[in-house]
Amino acid sequence: MKARYLLLAGVIAFLISAVIHAPAAILYAWLVPAEPAPMVTASGLTGNLLQGKASVLRVQQQLLLTELEWTLKPWALLRGRLGYTLQSSDPKLMLAGDAAAGLGGALHLDDFRLTGGVRKVLAAAGQPFVPVDGQLALNVSHLQLSQGWPTVGDGRLQLLGLAWTLARDPVALGDFAVTFSHERDELVALVGTLSGPLDVNGDGRLKADRSYEIHLQVRPKPDAPPMLMNLMRSLGPADAQGYFHIRQQGQLADAAANT
């Protein structure tokens, strides 16, 4: 009986080793179906599950970044997670940090940084026609997503050189910061202006039930260009302090319910 268990353990260990050391391109072809098209696709795969590289990464068929490298973090397995250190050398969109998939499908990001173009990120998120551009810098201490919805988080997002692109010449909006943290059952994001022709402040709240609330107040500064003043008037009447208000709330469907 003991010999049978030893043989079984040996077979299991061999299979695990074979999978871990199998070429990443072969595993990808086995595990990722061609139809229906997956949300995230990779090409130019080299290496294996322990360490490897993807030449191109696409999200919803939109090019996101190139030259993505990964290294397995074995200690994450002790927490029931499959974790990797990720790093991209793509000059247009660079990322670095730790990502792990936990039991139940939760995604965890730790000490994670992302810098690049706003338009590229919006396109990869399925919003290619939003008429804004600029640069973003995301620094995440920790972020947890469940079914693609952020539930726990702590970090800061900077939007730099943001511009409205529908005009003949882009209209400068300025630089902004979004600081987010977890409070009770909500992920709360506080928005503020760093510099530029707009005074913006407010907050957004995301709840575990996939509901959200957004309230921003925006006021052009005295030296704001006329085009920007006209753009603000499209938001409706200003209050007594000259602020235009953006309020929105709703609830998104659970992604799992649509699969």
C-alpha positions as a Python dict, from the first residue, in 0.01 Angstrom:
ca = {
    (1, 'M'): (0, 0, 0),
    (2, 'K'): (280, 241, 88),
    (3, 'A'): (453, 169, -243),
    (4, 'R'): (131, 251, -428),
    (5, 'Y'): (106, 591, -258),
    (6, 'L'): (470, 664, -330),
    (7, 'L'): (417, 575, -695),
    (8, 'L'): (107, 797, -712),
    (9, 'A'): (296, 1085, -550),
    (10, 'G'): (576, 1039, -797),
    (11, 'V'): (338, 1046, -1094),
    (12, 'I'): (167, 1362, -964),
    (13, 'A'): (502, 1531, -907),
    (14, 'F'): (612, 1438, -1258),
    (15, 'L'): (294, 1578, -1412),
    (16, 'I'): (322, 1904, -1216),
    (17, 'S'): (686, 1941, -1319),
    (18, 'A'): (597, 1868, -1681),
    (19, 'V'): (328, 2138, -1683),
    (20, 'I'): (544, 2397, -1508),
    (21, 'H'): (834, 2347, -1746),
    (22, 'A'): (627, 2307, -2064),
    (23, 'P'): (674, 2586, -2320),
    (24, 'A'): (437, 2873, -2254),
    (25, 'A'): (327, 2883, -2619),
    (26, 'I'): (210, 2521, -2604),
    (27, 'L'): (22, 2569, -2276),
    (28, 'Y'): (-144, 2882, -2412),
    (29, 'A'): (-262, 2696, -2723),
    (30, 'W'): (-407, 2418, -2504),
    (31, 'L'): (-575, 2635, -2243),
    (32, 'V'): (-698, 2944, -2432),
    (33, 'P'): (-978, 2872, -2683),
    (34, 'A'): (-974, 3044, -3019),
    (35, 'E'): (-1355, 3073, -3016),
    (36, 'P'): (-1512, 3266, -2865),
    (37, 'A'): (-1230, 3517, -2872),
    (38, 'P'): (-1094, 3568, -2518),
    (39, 'M'): (-1084, 3918, -2369),
    (40, 'V'): (-706, 3902, -2321),
    (41, 'T'): (-478, 3749, -2583),
    (42, 'A'): (-102, 3709, -2597),
    (43, 'S'): (140, 3632, -2879),
    (44, 'G'): (511, 3580, -2921),
    (45, 'L'): (529, 3364, -2608),
    (46, 'T'): (861, 3228, -2487),
    (47, 'G'): (971, 3056, -2165),
    (48, 'N'): (741, 2862, -1932),
    (49, 'L'): (519, 2910, -1627),
    (50, 'L'): (818, 2978, -1405),
    (51, 'Q'): (960, 3258, -1616),
    (52, 'G'): (877, 3385, -1961),
    (53, 'K'): (783, 3666, -2193),
    (54, 'A'): (502, 3776, -2426),
    (55, 'S'): (592, 4000, -2719),
    (56, 'V'): (238, 4139, -2755),
    (57, 'L'): (-58, 4162, -2517),
    (58, 'R'): (-403, 4263, -2643),
    (59, 'V'): (-723, 4338, -2452),
    (60, 'Q'): (-1049, 4310, -2649),
    (61, 'Q'): (-837, 4292, -2966),
    (62, 'Q'): (-682, 4632, -2883),
    (63, 'L'): (-302, 4644, -2852),
    (64, 'L'): (-223, 4716, -2487),
    (65, 'L'): (151, 4668, -2449),
    (66, 'T'): (456, 4482, -2573),
    (67, 'E'): (748, 4301, -2413),
    (68, 'L'): (576, 4172, -2100),
    (69, 'E'): (792, 3951, -1876),
    (70, 'W'): (678, 3735, -1584),
    (71, 'T'): (843, 3546, -1299),
    (72, 'L'): (656, 3306, -1070),
    (73, 'K'): (640, 3399, -699),
    (74, 'P'): (637, 3057, -524),
    (75, 'W'): (556, 3205, -181),
    (76, 'A'): (215, 3319, -312),
    (77, 'L'): (114, 2952, -336),
    (78, 'L'): (121, 2936, 44),
    (79, 'R'): (-168, 3187, 44),
    (80, 'G'): (-367, 2992, -212),
    (81, 'R'): (-272, 3225, -497),
    (82, 'L'): (-92, 3189, -826),
    (83, 'G'): (132, 3495, -819),
    (84, 'Y'): (376, 3657, -1059),
    (85, 'T'): (606, 3955, -1076),
    (86, 'L'): (530, 4139, -1401),
    (87, 'Q'): (734, 4393, -1591),
    (88, 'S'): (691, 4556, -1931),
    (89, 'S'): (956, 4747, -2123),
    (90, 'D'): (706, 4898, -2368),
    (91, 'P'): (790, 5273, -2375),
    (92, 'K'): (427, 5362, -2460),
    (93, 'L'): (277, 5174, -2167),
    (94, 'M'): (500, 5046, -1888),
    (95, 'L'): (396, 4834, -1594),
    (96, 'A'): (574, 4670, -1303),
    (97, 'G'): (451, 4495, -993),
    (98, 'D'): (301, 4181, -846),
    (99, 'A'): (-22, 4019, -968),
    (100, 'A'): (-189, 3709, -826),
    (101, 'A'): (-505, 3511, -895),
    (102, 'G'): (-671, 3377, -582),
    (103, 'L'): (-931, 3114, -510),
    (104, 'G'): (-1268, 3213, -648),
    (105, 'G'): (-1112, 3414, -930),
    (106, 'A'): (-1015, 3727, -733),
    (107, 'L'): (-724, 3924, -881),
    (108, 'H'): (-474, 4093, -647),
    (109, 'L'): (-230, 4368, -748),
    (110, 'D'): (44, 4473, -506),
    (111, 'D'): (314, 4740, -540),
    (112, 'F'): (187, 4784, -893),
    (113, 'R'): (277, 5073, -1125),
    (114, 'L'): (137, 5161, -1466),
    (115, 'T'): (238, 5460, -1679),
    (116, 'G'): (138, 5547, -2033),
    (117, 'G'): (-116, 5710, -2260),
    (118, 'V'): (-473, 5768, -2145),
    (119, 'R'): (-615, 5696, -2489),
    (120, 'K'): (-437, 5360, -2512),
    (121, 'V'): (-574, 5249, -2176),
    (122, 'L'): (-927, 5366, -2260),
    (123, 'A'): (-918, 5177, -2590),
    (124, 'A'): (-806, 4858, -2416),
    (125, 'A'): (-1093, 4905, -2168),
    (126, 'G'): (-1343, 4914, -2452),
    (127, 'Q'): (-1380, 5294, -2467),
    (128, 'P'): (-1179, 5395, -2776),
    (129, 'F'): (-1395, 5696, -2864),
    (130, 'V'): (-1375, 5897, -2541),
    (131, 'P'): (-1239, 6235, -2665),
    (132, 'V'): (-963, 6285, -2410),
    (133, 'D'): (-591, 6226, -2419),
    (134, 'G'): (-292, 6269, -2193),
    (135, 'Q'): (-67, 6060, -1972),
    (136, 'L'): (-151, 5855, -1665),
    (137, 'A'): (57, 5731, -1376),
    (138, 'L'): (-104, 5468, -1153),
    (139, 'N'): (61, 5359, -827),
    (140, 'V'): (-122, 5083, -638),
    (141, 'S'): (-26, 4968, -292),
    (142, 'H'): (-295, 4701, -309),
    (143, 'L'): (-597, 4644, -530),
    (144, 'Q'): (-836, 4350, -530),
    (145, 'L'): (-1079, 4285, -814),
    (146, 'S'): (-1364, 4034, -806),
    (147, 'Q'): (-1522, 3952, -1143),
    (148, 'G'): (-1342, 4258, -1280),
    (149, 'W'): (-1489, 4490, -1013),
    (150, 'P'): (-1257, 4666, -764),
    (151, 'T'): (-1358, 4582, -407),
    (152, 'V'): (-1051, 4669, -199),
    (153, 'G'): (-783, 4918, -288),
    (154, 'D'): (-527, 5175, -182),
    (155, 'G'): (-334, 5389, -426),
    (156, 'R'): (-311, 5700, -639),
    (157, 'L'): (-377, 5784, -1003),
    (158, 'Q'): (-240, 6094, -1173),
    (159, 'L'): (-378, 6224, -1503),
    (160, 'L'): (-124, 6460, -1656),
    (161, 'G'): (-160, 6690, -1955),
    (162, 'L'): (-523, 6589, -1995),
    (163, 'A'): (-685, 6743, -2304),
    (164, 'W'): (-1023, 6746, -2476),
    (165, 'T'): (-966, 6634, -2837),
    (166, 'L'): (-1295, 6709, -3017),
    (167, 'A'): (-1196, 7067, -3094),
    (168, 'R'): (-980, 7159, -3393),
    (169, 'D'): (-695, 7215, -3149),
    (170, 'P'): (-694, 7006, -2830),
    (171, 'V'): (-828, 7198, -2530),
    (172, 'A'): (-600, 7167, -2226),
    (173, 'L'): (-785, 7052, -1915),
    (174, 'G'): (-490, 7026, -1675),
    (175, 'D'): (-335, 6779, -1432),
    (176, 'F'): (-542, 6585, -1180),
    (177, 'A'): (-497, 6333, -900),
    (178, 'V'): (-728, 6056, -781),
    (179, 'T'): (-650, 5903, -441),
    (180, 'F'): (-844, 5588, -359),
    (181, 'S'): (-881, 5385, -41),
    (182, 'H'): (-1112, 5129, 115),
    (183, 'E'): (-1368, 5251, 368),
    (184, 'R'): (-1609, 4998, 520),
    (185, 'D'): (-1774, 4827, 223),
    (186, 'E'): (-1681, 5098, -30),
    (187, 'L'): (-1386, 5189, -246),
    (188, 'V'): (-1367, 5568, -222),
    (189, 'A'): (-1181, 5785, -475),
    (190, 'L'): (-1108, 6151, -399),
    (191, 'V'): (-1047, 6375, -701),
    (192, 'G'): (-853, 6701, -703),
    (193, 'T'): (-668, 6940, -933),
    (194, 'L'): (-289, 6955, -944),
    (195, 'S'): (-259, 7236, -1198),
    (196, 'G'): (-427, 7380, -1504),
    (197, 'P'): (-726, 7593, -1603),
    (198, 'L'): (-988, 7390, -1411),
    (199, 'D'): (-1066, 7367, -1041),
    (200, 'V'): (-1198, 7013, -993),
    (201, 'N'): (-1285, 6831, -673),
    (202, 'G'): (-1522, 6557, -568),
    (203, 'D'): (-1539, 6184, -511),
    (204, 'G'): (-1651, 5852, -652),
    (205, 'R'): (-1771, 5548, -458),
    (206, 'L'): (-1775, 5184, -566),
    (207, 'K'): (-1963, 4928, -356),
    (208, 'A'): (-1935, 4552, -342),
    (209, 'D'): (-2281, 4512, -500),
    (210, 'R'): (-2136, 4679, -815),
    (211, 'S'): (-2319, 5005, -757),
    (212, 'Y'): (-2141, 5337, -796),
    (213, 'E'): (-2185, 5706, -723),
    (214, 'I'): (-1990, 5996, -874),
    (215, 'H'): (-2005, 6361, -773),
    (216, 'L'): (-1763, 6612, -919),
    (217, 'Q'): (-1775, 6989, -915),
    (218, 'V'): (-1583, 7175, -1183),
    (219, 'R'): (-1511, 7548, -1210),
    (220, 'P'): (-1304, 7720, -1479),
    (221, 'K'): (-1033, 7944, -1340),
    (222, 'P'): (-1040, 8314, -1435),
    (223, 'D'): (-771, 8266, -1701),
    (224, 'A'): (-941, 7963, -1862),
    (225, 'P'): (-969, 7990, -2245),
    (226, 'P'): (-1313, 8071, -2393),
    (227, 'M'): (-1338, 7727, -2556),
    (228, 'L'): (-1313, 7567, -2213),
    (229, 'M'): (-1579, 7800, -2074),
    (230, 'N'): (-1816, 7693, -2352),
    (231, 'L'): (-1739, 7328, -2282),
    (232, 'M'): (-1828, 7373, -1915),
    (233, 'R'): (-2162, 7535, -2001),
    (234, 'S'): (-2266, 7211, -2172),
    (235, 'L'): (-2280, 7056, -1822),
    (236, 'G'): (-2574, 7276, -1726),
    (237, 'P'): (-2607, 7585, -1506),
    (238, 'A'): (-2339, 7668, -1249),
    (239, 'D'): (-2413, 7711, -879),
    (240, 'A'): (-2367, 8033, -680),
    (241, 'Q'): (-1992, 7967, -643),
    (242, 'G'): (-1950, 7912, -1016),
    (243, 'Y'): (-1916, 7532, -997),
    (244, 'F'): (-2068, 7303, -1256),
    (245, 'H'): (-2176, 6968, -1110),
    (246, 'I'): (-2140, 6618, -1254),
    (247, 'R'): (-2354, 6361, -1073),
    (248, 'Q'): (-2401, 6003, -1178),
    (249, 'Q'): (-2503, 5680, -1008),
    (250, 'G'): (-2603, 5333, -1114),
    (251, 'Q'): (-2527, 4966, -1090),
    (252, 'L'): (-2339, 4744, -1332),
    (253, 'A'): (-2443, 4389, -1408),
    (254, 'D'): (-2237, 4109, -1258),
    (255, 'A'): (-2001, 3982, -1526),
    (256, 'A'): (-2049, 3626, -1402),
    (257, 'A'): (-2423, 3646, -1468),
    (258, 'N'): (-2360, 3716, -1835),
    (259, 'T'): (-2130, 3424, -1898),
}
